PDB file of C-alpha atoms in Angstrom:
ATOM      1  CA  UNK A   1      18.582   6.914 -12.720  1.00  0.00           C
ATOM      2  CA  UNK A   2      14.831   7.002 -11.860  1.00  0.00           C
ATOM      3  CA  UNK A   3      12.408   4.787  -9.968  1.00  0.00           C
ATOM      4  CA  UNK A   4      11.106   1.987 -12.978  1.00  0.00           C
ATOM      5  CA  UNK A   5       8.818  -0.058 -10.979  1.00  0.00           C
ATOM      6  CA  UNK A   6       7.702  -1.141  -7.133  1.00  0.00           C
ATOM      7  CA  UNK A   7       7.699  -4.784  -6.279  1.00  0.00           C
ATOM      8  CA  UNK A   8       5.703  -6.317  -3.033  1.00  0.00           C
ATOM      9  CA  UNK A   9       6.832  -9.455  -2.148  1.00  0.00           C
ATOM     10  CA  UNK A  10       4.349 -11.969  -1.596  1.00  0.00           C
ATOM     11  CA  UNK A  11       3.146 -15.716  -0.411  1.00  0.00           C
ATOM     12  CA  UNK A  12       0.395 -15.565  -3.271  1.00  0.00           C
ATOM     13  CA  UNK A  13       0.784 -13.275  -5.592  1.00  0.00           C
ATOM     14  CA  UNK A  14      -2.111 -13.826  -7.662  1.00  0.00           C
ATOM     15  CA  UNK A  15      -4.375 -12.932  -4.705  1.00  0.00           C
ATOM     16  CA  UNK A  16      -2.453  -9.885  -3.795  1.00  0.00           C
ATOM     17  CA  UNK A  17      -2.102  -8.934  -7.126  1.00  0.00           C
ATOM     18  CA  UNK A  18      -5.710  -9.202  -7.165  1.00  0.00           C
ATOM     19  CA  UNK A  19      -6.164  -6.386  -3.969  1.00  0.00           C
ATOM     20  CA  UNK A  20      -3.297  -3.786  -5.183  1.00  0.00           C
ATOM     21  CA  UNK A  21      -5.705  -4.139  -9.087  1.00  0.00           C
ATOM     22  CA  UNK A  22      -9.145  -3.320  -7.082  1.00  0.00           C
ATOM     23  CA  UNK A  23      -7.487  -0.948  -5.104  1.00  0.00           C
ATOM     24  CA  UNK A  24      -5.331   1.146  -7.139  1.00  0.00           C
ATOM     25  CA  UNK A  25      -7.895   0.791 -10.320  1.00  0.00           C
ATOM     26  CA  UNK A  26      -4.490  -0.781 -12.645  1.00  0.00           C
ATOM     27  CA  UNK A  27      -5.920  -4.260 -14.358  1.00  0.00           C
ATOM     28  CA  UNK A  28      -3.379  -6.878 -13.892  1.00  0.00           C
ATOM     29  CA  UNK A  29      -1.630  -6.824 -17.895  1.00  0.00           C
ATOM     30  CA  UNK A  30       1.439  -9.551 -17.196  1.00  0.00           C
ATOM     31  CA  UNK A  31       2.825 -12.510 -15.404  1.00  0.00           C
ATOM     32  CA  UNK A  32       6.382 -13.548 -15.700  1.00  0.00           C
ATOM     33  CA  UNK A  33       8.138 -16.148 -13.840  1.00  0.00           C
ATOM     34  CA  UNK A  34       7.235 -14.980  -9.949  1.00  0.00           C
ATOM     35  CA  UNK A  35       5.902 -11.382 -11.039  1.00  0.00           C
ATOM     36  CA  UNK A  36       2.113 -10.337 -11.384  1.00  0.00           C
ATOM     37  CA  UNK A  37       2.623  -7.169 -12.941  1.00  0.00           C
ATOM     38  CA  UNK A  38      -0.436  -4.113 -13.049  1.00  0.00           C
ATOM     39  CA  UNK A  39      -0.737  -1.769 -15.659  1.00  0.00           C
ATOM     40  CA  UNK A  40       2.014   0.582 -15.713  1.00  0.00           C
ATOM     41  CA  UNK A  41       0.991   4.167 -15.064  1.00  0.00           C
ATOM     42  CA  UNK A  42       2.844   7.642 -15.318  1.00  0.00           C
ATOM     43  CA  UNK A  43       6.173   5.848 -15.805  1.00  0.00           C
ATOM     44  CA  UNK A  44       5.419   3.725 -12.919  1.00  0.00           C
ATOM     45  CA  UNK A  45       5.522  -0.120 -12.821  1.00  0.00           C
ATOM     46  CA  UNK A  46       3.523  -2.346 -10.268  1.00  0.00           C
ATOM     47  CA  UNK A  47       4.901  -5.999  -9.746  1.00  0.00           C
ATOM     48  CA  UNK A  48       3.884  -8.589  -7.122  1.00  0.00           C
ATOM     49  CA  UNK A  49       6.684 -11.110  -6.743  1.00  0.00           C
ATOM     50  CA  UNK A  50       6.317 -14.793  -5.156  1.00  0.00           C
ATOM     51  CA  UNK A  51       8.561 -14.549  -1.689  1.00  0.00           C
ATOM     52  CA  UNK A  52       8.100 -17.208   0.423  1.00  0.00           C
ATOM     53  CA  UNK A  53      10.269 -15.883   2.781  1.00  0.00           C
ATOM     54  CA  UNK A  54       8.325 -14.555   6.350  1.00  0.00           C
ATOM     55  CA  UNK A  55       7.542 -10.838   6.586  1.00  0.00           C
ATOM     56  CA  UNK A  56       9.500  -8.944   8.560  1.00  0.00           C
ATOM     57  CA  UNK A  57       7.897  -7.117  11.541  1.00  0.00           C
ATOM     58  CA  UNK A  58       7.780  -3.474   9.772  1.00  0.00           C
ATOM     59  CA  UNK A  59       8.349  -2.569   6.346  1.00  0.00           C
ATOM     60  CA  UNK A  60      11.255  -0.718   5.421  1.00  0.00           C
ATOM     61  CA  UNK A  61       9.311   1.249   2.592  1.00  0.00           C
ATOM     62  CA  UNK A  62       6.406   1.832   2.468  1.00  0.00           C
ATOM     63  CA  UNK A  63       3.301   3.314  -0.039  1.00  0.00           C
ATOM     64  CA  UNK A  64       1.310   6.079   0.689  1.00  0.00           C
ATOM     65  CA  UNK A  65      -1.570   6.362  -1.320  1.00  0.00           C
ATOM     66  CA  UNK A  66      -3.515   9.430  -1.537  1.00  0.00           C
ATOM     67  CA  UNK A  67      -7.395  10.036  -1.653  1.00  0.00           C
ATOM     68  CA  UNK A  68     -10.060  12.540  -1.576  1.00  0.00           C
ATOM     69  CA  UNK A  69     -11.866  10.563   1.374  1.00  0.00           C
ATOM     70  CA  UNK A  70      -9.217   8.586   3.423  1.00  0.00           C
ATOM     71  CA  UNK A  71     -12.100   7.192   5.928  1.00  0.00           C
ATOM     72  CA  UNK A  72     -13.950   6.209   2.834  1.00  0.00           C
ATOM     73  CA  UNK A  73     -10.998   4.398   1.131  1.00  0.00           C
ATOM     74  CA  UNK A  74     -10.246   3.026   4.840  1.00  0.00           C
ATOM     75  CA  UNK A  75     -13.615   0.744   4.590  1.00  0.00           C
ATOM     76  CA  UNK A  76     -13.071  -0.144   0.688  1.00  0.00           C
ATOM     77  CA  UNK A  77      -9.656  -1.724   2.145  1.00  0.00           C
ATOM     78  CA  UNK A  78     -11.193  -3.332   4.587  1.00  0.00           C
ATOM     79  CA  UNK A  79     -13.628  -5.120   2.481  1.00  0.00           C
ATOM     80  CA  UNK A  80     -10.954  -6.121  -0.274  1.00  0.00           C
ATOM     81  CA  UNK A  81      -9.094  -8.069   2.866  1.00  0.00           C
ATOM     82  CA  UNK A  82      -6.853  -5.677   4.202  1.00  0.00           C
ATOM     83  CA  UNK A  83      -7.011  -3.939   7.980  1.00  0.00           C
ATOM     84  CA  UNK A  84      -6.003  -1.105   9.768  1.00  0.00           C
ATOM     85  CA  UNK A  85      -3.185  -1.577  11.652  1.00  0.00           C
ATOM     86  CA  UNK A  86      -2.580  -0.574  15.804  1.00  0.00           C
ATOM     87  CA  UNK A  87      -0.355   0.878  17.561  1.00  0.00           C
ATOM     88  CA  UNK A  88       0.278   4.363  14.815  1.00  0.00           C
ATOM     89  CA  UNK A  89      -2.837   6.627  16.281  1.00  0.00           C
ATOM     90  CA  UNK A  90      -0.194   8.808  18.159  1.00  0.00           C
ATOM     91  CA  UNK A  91       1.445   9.534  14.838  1.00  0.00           C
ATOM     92  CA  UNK A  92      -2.291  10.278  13.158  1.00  0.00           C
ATOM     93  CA  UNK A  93      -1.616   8.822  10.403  1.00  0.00           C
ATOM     94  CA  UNK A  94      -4.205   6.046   8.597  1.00  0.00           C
ATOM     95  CA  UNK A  95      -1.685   3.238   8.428  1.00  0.00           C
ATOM     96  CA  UNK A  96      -2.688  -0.119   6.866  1.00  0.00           C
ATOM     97  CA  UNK A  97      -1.674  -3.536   5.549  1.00  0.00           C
ATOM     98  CA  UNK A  98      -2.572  -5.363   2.725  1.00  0.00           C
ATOM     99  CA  UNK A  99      -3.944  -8.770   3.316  1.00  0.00           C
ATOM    100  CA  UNK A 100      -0.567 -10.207   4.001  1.00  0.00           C
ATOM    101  CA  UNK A 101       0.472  -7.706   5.844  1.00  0.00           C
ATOM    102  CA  UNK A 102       2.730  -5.004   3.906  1.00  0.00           C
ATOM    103  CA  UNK A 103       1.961  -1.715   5.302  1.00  0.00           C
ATOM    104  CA  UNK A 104       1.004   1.548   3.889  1.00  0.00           C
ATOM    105  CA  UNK A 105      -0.468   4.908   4.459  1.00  0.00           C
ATOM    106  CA  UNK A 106      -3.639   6.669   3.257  1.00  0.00           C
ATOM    107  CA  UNK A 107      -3.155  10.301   3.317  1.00  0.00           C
ATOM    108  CA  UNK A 108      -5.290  12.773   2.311  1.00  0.00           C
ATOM    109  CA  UNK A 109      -4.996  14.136  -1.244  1.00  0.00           C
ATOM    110  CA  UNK A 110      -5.173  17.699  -0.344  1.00  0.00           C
ATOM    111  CA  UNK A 111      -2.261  19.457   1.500  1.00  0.00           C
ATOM    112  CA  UNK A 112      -1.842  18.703   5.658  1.00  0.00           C
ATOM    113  CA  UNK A 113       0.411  19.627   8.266  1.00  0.00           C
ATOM    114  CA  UNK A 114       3.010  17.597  10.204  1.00  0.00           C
ATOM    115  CA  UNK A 115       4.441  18.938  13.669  1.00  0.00           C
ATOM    116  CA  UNK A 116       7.735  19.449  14.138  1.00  0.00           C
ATOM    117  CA  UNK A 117       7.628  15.073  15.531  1.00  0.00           C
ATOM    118  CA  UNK A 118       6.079  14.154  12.019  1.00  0.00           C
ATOM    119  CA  UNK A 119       2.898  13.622  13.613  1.00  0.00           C
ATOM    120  CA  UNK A 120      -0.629  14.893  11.583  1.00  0.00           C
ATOM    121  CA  UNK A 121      -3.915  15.440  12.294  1.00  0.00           C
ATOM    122  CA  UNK A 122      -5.968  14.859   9.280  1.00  0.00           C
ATOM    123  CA  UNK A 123      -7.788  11.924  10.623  1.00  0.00           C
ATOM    124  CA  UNK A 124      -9.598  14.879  13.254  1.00  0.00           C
TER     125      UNK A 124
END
């Protein structure tokens, strides 16, 4: 078995659809039924499904997406809708949430360290 695609559930999928494309660079190729689906990359399928349903309070999963400048890609989030997220400094980690709230991580794309707590430092 292997991973075929991830699916974020969401109130408006077309808008959301429309963040994960700008972010992540993947053009939006498909709609079907509740699914906005991005272009599929290494193997890797990208779907935004309608869900109507409310958010829980944390994800479960979550992304983390990698990149050369994480402080950079933090402001490029912010000005596509999404924000930074309190209450994760302790952990140093660059946590965010889309613009409806699903969380996930910038990391750097270059090798850190974790302590023996799973706390970082990379944000200095």
């Amino acid at each position: 078995m292997q991973i075929n695609a991830l699916i974020i559930d969401a109130t408006d999928p077309e808008r959301l659809a429309a963040f994960w494309s700008e972010l992540l660079g993947r053009p939006v190729v498909g709609r079907t039924g509740p699914y906005v689906w991005l272009r599929r990359e290494n193997g890797l399928g990208l779907g935004i499904q309608r869900n109507d349903g409310p958010k829980p309070e944390k994800n479960r999963l979550h992304l983390d997406i990698a990149a050369s400048d994480p402080a950079a890609e933090q402001r490029r989030v912010e000005a596509l809708g999404g924000r930074r997220l309190q209450g994760y400094d302790d952990g140093g980690f660059l946590v965010m949430a889309d613009p409806e709230g699903n969380e996930f991580c910038i990391i750097p794309d270059a090798p850190f360290e974790l302590d023996d707590e799973g706390r970082t430092d990379y944000l200095g």
